CSV table of C-alpha atoms in Angstrom, one decimal:
chain,number,residue,atom,x,y,z
W,484,MET,CA,0.0,0.0,0.0
W,485,VAL,CA,1.3,3.4,-0.9
W,486,GLN,CA,2.6,5.3,2.2
W,487,TYR,CA,2.9,8.8,0.7
W,488,LYS,CA,0.6,10.9,-1.5
W,489,ARG,CA,3.1,13.6,-2.4
W,490,VAL,CA,6.9,13.4,-2.3
W,491,LEU,CA,9.9,15.5,-3.2
W,492,LEU,CA,12.7,13.4,-4.6
W,493,LYS,CA,16.2,14.8,-4.7
W,494,LEU,CA,18.6,13.2,-7.1
W,495,SER,CA,22.4,14.0,-7.1
W,496,GLY,CA,23.9,15.2,-10.3
W,497,GLU,CA,26.8,12.7,-9.8
W,498,SER,CA,24.4,9.8,-9.9
W,499,LEU,CA,23.4,10.7,-13.5
W,500,MET,CA,27.0,10.0,-14.5
W,501,GLY,CA,26.5,6.3,-14.1
W,502,ASP,CA,29.9,4.7,-14.9
W,503,LYS,CA,31.1,7.9,-16.7
W,504,GLN,CA,33.5,10.4,-15.3
W,505,TYR,CA,31.4,13.4,-16.4
W,506,GLY,CA,28.0,14.3,-17.9
W,507,ILE,CA,24.9,12.2,-18.2
W,508,ASP,CA,24.7,8.4,-18.7
W,509,GLU,CA,21.7,7.7,-20.9
W,510,LYS,CA,21.0,4.3,-19.3
W,511,ARG,CA,21.0,5.7,-15.8
W,512,LEU,CA,18.7,8.5,-16.9
W,513,GLY,CA,16.3,6.0,-18.4
W,514,ASP,CA,16.3,3.8,-15.3
W,515,TYR,CA,15.4,6.9,-13.2
W,516,ALA,CA,12.7,7.9,-15.6
W,517,ARG,CA,11.0,4.5,-15.5
W,518,GLN,CA,11.1,4.3,-11.7
W,519,ILE,CA,9.6,7.8,-11.4
W,520,LYS,CA,6.9,7.0,-13.9
W,521,GLU,CA,6.1,3.7,-12.0
W,522,ILE,CA,5.3,5.5,-8.8
W,523,ALA,CA,3.4,8.3,-10.6
W,524,GLU,CA,1.2,5.6,-12.1
W,525,MET,CA,0.5,4.4,-8.6
W,526,GLY,CA,-1.1,7.8,-7.8
W,527,VAL,CA,1.9,9.4,-6.1
W,528,GLN,CA,2.5,13.1,-6.8
W,529,VAL,CA,6.2,13.5,-7.6
W,530,GLY,CA,8.3,16.6,-7.3
W,531,ILE,CA,12.0,16.3,-8.3
W,532,VAL,CA,15.1,18.4,-7.7
W,533,ILE,CA,18.4,17.4,-9.3
W,534,GLY,CA,21.8,18.5,-8.5
W,535,GLY,CA,24.4,19.7,-11.0
W,536,GLY,CA,27.6,18.1,-9.7
W,537,ASN,CA,28.1,16.0,-12.8
W,538,ILE,CA,28.6,19.2,-14.8
W,539,PHE,CA,29.8,21.9,-12.4
W,540,ARG,CA,30.0,22.6,-8.7
W,541,GLY,CA,30.1,26.2,-7.5
W,542,LEU,CA,32.0,25.5,-4.3
W,543,SER,CA,34.8,23.5,-6.0
W,544,GLY,CA,34.9,26.2,-8.7
W,545,ALA,CA,35.4,28.8,-6.0
W,546,ALA,CA,38.3,26.8,-4.7
W,547,LYS,CA,39.9,27.0,-8.1
W,548,GLY,CA,39.6,30.8,-8.3
W,549,TYR,CA,36.1,31.3,-9.7
W,550,ASP,CA,34.0,34.0,-8.1
W,551,ARG,CA,31.7,32.1,-5.7
W,552,VAL,CA,28.5,33.9,-6.9
W,553,LYS,CA,29.3,33.2,-10.6
W,554,GLY,CA,30.3,29.7,-9.7
W,555,ASP,CA,27.1,29.0,-7.9
W,556,GLN,CA,25.2,30.5,-10.9
W,557,MET,CA,27.0,28.1,-13.2
W,558,GLY,CA,25.9,25.3,-10.8
W,559,MET,CA,22.3,26.4,-11.0
W,560,LEU,CA,22.5,26.3,-14.8
W,561,ALA,CA,23.9,22.7,-14.6
W,562,THR,CA,20.8,21.7,-12.6
W,563,VAL,CA,18.6,23.1,-15.4
W,564,ILE,CA,20.5,21.0,-18.0
W,565,ASN,CA,20.0,17.9,-15.9
W,566,SER,CA,16.3,18.7,-15.4
W,567,GLN,CA,15.8,19.1,-19.1
W,568,ALA,CA,17.5,15.7,-19.7
W,569,LEU,CA,15.2,14.0,-17.2
W,570,SER,CA,12.2,15.8,-18.6
W,571,SER,CA,13.1,14.5,-22.1
W,572,ALA,CA,13.5,10.9,-20.7
W,573,LEU,CA,10.1,11.1,-19.0
W,574,SER,CA,8.4,12.5,-22.1
W,575,ALA,CA,9.9,9.7,-24.2
W,576,ILE,CA,8.1,7.1,-22.1
W,577,GLY,CA,4.8,9.0,-21.9
W,578,GLN,CA,5.1,10.6,-18.5
W,579,GLU,CA,3.8,14.1,-18.4
W,580,ASN,CA,6.1,16.6,-16.7
W,581,GLN,CA,7.0,20.2,-16.4
W,582,VAL,CA,10.4,21.8,-15.8
W,583,TYR,CA,10.3,24.8,-13.5
W,584,THR,CA,13.2,27.2,-13.0
W,585,ALA,CA,14.0,29.3,-9.9
W,586,ILE,CA,15.2,32.1,-12.2
W,587,ARG,CA,13.3,33.2,-15.3
W,588,MET,CA,14.5,31.6,-18.4
W,589,GLU,CA,11.5,30.9,-20.6
W,590,PRO,CA,11.1,29.0,-22.9
W,591,ILE,CA,13.6,26.6,-21.3
W,592,GLY,CA,11.4,26.2,-18.3
W,593,GLU,CA,8.4,27.8,-16.6
W,594,TYR,CA,9.2,30.2,-13.8
W,595,TYR,CA,8.6,28.4,-10.5
W,596,THR,CA,5.9,29.2,-8.1
W,597,LYS,CA,4.5,26.9,-5.5
W,598,TRP,CA,1.0,27.1,-7.0
W,599,LYS,CA,2.1,26.1,-10.5
W,600,ALA,CA,4.1,23.2,-9.3
W,601,ILE,CA,1.2,21.9,-7.2
W,602,GLU,CA,-1.1,22.2,-10.1
W,603,THR,CA,1.2,20.1,-12.2
W,604,LEU,CA,1.3,17.5,-9.4
W,605,GLU,CA,-2.5,17.4,-8.9
W,606,THR,CA,-3.0,16.8,-12.6
W,607,GLY,CA,-0.7,13.8,-12.8
W,608,GLY,CA,2.4,15.5,-14.0
W,609,VAL,CA,5.9,15.3,-12.5
W,610,ALA,CA,7.2,18.7,-11.4
W,611,ILE,CA,10.9,19.0,-12.0
W,612,ILE,CA,12.2,22.1,-10.1
W,613,SER,CA,15.6,23.4,-11.2
W,614,GLY,CA,17.9,26.3,-10.6
W,615,GLY,CA,18.4,25.7,-6.9
W,616,THR,CA,16.9,28.5,-4.7
W,617,GLY,CA,17.9,31.0,-7.4
W,618,ASN,CA,20.4,32.4,-5.0
W,619,PRO,CA,24.1,31.7,-4.5
W,620,PHE,CA,25.5,30.1,-1.3
W,621,PHE,CA,22.7,27.6,-1.0
W,622,THR,CA,23.2,24.0,-1.8
W,623,THR,CA,20.8,21.8,-3.9
W,624,ASP,CA,20.0,19.9,-0.7
W,625,THR,CA,18.7,23.1,0.9
W,626,ALA,CA,16.8,24.0,-2.3
W,627,SER,CA,15.3,20.5,-2.2
W,628,VAL,CA,14.1,20.8,1.4
W,629,LEU,CA,12.7,24.3,0.6
W,630,ARG,CA,10.7,22.9,-2.3
W,631,ALA,CA,9.5,20.0,-0.3
W,632,VAL,CA,8.1,22.3,2.4
W,633,GLU,CA,6.7,24.7,-0.2
W,634,ILE,CA,4.8,22.0,-2.2
W,635,GLU,CA,3.6,20.5,1.1
W,636,ALA,CA,5.2,17.1,0.5
W,637,ASP,CA,4.6,14.3,2.9
W,638,VAL,CA,8.2,13.3,2.8
W,639,PHE,CA,11.6,14.3,1.4
W,640,PHE,CA,13.4,11.5,-0.4
W,641,LYS,CA,17.2,11.8,-0.8
W,642,GLY,CA,18.2,9.3,-3.5
W,643,THR,CA,21.9,8.5,-3.4
W,644,ARG,CA,24.4,5.8,-4.3
W,645,VAL,CA,24.6,4.7,-0.6
W,646,ASP,CA,21.8,2.6,0.9
W,647,GLY,CA,21.2,4.8,3.9
W,648,ILE,CA,22.8,6.7,6.8
W,649,TYR,CA,25.8,5.1,8.5
W,650,THR,CA,27.8,5.8,11.6
W,651,ALA,CA,30.7,6.8,9.3
W,652,ASP,CA,31.3,7.0,5.5
W,653,PRO,CA,30.9,3.3,4.4
W,654,GLU,CA,33.1,4.0,1.4
W,655,LYS,CA,36.0,4.9,3.7
W,656,ASP,CA,35.3,3.0,6.9
W,657,ARG,CA,34.4,-0.7,6.6
W,658,SER,CA,33.3,-0.9,10.2
W,659,ALA,CA,30.5,1.7,9.6
W,660,THR,CA,27.1,0.4,10.5
W,661,LYS,CA,23.8,1.5,9.0
W,662,PHE,CA,20.8,3.1,10.8
W,663,ASP,CA,17.3,2.0,10.0
W,664,GLU,CA,15.9,5.0,11.8
W,665,ILE,CA,17.4,8.0,13.4
W,666,SER,CA,16.3,11.5,14.6
W,667,PHE,CA,17.6,14.8,13.4
W,668,ASP,CA,18.8,15.4,17.0
W,669,GLU,CA,21.0,12.3,16.8
W,670,ILE,CA,22.3,13.4,13.4
W,671,TYR,CA,23.4,16.6,15.1
W,672,SER,CA,24.9,14.9,18.2
W,673,ARG,CA,26.8,12.4,16.0
W,674,ASN,CA,27.9,15.2,13.6
W,675,LEU,CA,26.8,13.0,10.6
W,676,LYS,CA,27.2,14.8,7.3
W,677,ILE,CA,24.0,13.7,5.6
W,678,MET,CA,23.2,17.2,4.2
W,679,ASP,CA,24.5,20.7,5.0
W,680,MET,CA,23.4,22.2,8.2
W,681,THR,CA,20.9,24.6,6.6
W,682,ALA,CA,19.1,21.7,4.8
W,683,THR,CA,19.0,19.5,7.9
W,684,THR,CA,17.8,22.3,10.2
W,685,MET,CA,15.1,23.2,7.7
W,686,CYS,CA,13.8,19.6,7.7
W,687,LYS,CA,13.8,19.5,11.5
W,688,GLU,CA,12.1,22.9,12.0
W,689,ASN,CA,9.4,22.2,9.4
W,690,LYS,CA,8.9,18.6,10.7
W,691,MET,CA,9.7,17.2,7.3
W,692,PRO,CA,10.5,13.5,7.4
W,693,LEU,CA,13.6,12.4,5.4
W,694,VAL,CA,14.3,9.0,3.8
W,695,VAL,CA,17.8,8.4,2.5
W,696,PHE,CA,18.1,5.4,0.2
W,697,ASP,CA,20.0,3.9,-2.8
W,698,MET,CA,18.3,5.2,-5.9
W,699,ASP,CA,20.7,3.4,-8.2
W,700,THR,CA,19.2,0.0,-7.4
W,701,ILE,CA,16.2,-0.4,-9.7
W,702,GLY,CA,12.9,-0.9,-7.8
W,703,ASN,CA,14.0,0.8,-4.6
W,704,LEU,CA,11.9,3.9,-5.2
W,705,LYS,CA,8.8,1.8,-5.4
W,706,LYS,CA,9.8,-0.1,-2.3
W,707,VAL,CA,10.3,3.2,-0.3
W,708,ILE,CA,6.9,4.4,-1.5
W,709,LEU,CA,5.4,1.2,-0.3
W,710,GLY,CA,7.0,1.6,3.1
W,711,GLU,CA,9.4,-1.3,2.8
W,712,ASN,CA,12.3,-1.3,5.2
W,713,ILE,CA,15.1,0.0,3.0
W,714,GLY,CA,17.3,3.0,3.5
W,715,THR,CA,17.2,5.1,6.6
W,716,ARG,CA,14.2,7.1,7.9
W,717,VAL,CA,14.9,10.3,9.7
W,718,TYR,CA,12.3,11.7,12.0
W,719,PRO,CA,11.9,15.4,13.1
W,720,ASP,CA,12.5,14.4,16.7
W,721,ALA,CA,12.9,11.3,18.8
W,722,ASP,CA,9.2,11.1,19.6
W,723,ALA,CA,7.9,11.4,16.1
W,724,LYS,CA,8.2,7.7,15.2
């Protein structure tokens, strides 16, 4: 049984690379599109935010001498490119969708407002929201939580290449163990780097549940929607379970 009516799914730009070192892997993009269509056909309203790290990262650009504001703006444009790619992949398999941009850039995408995005969701379309917050110095994770709160999502899904939240980075520490459930307070106390502090705080303060799961395994998105025990569920506080 479907556990959520409306979700905001955040995808990392790096995940779109698949096995490539840069850019977009068409197979990975197609896999994502089919999984998204599958849950949309189950009656789930799906909003999506995609990062741009497969093309450009503002913060790493600043470290190389780029102006931070311009670097972040380049990163915002990278999210628009990824969003257009996902939009095309969804359209190719018959899933209605609309790309929204945080900064005006018609006809590439429609200028984002909460009400337009919700209208798309309520009529069966997937709302792909790009351009971050439209401002520099904010991560795509923060933009994702912001959009989740704005569109009144039931949950914020963070699709990653790791199957949940661990006591340490499992790619670096083999002794790391996975949490099935955890509160935001415990994330703070353990200093776990799931998202940046702004995004994490916004989730907690707005009582937005978070699920971190492996999006690269086909079928996992449907499993999370059905409430199966995969990934890690994060609750606004220890008593919210």
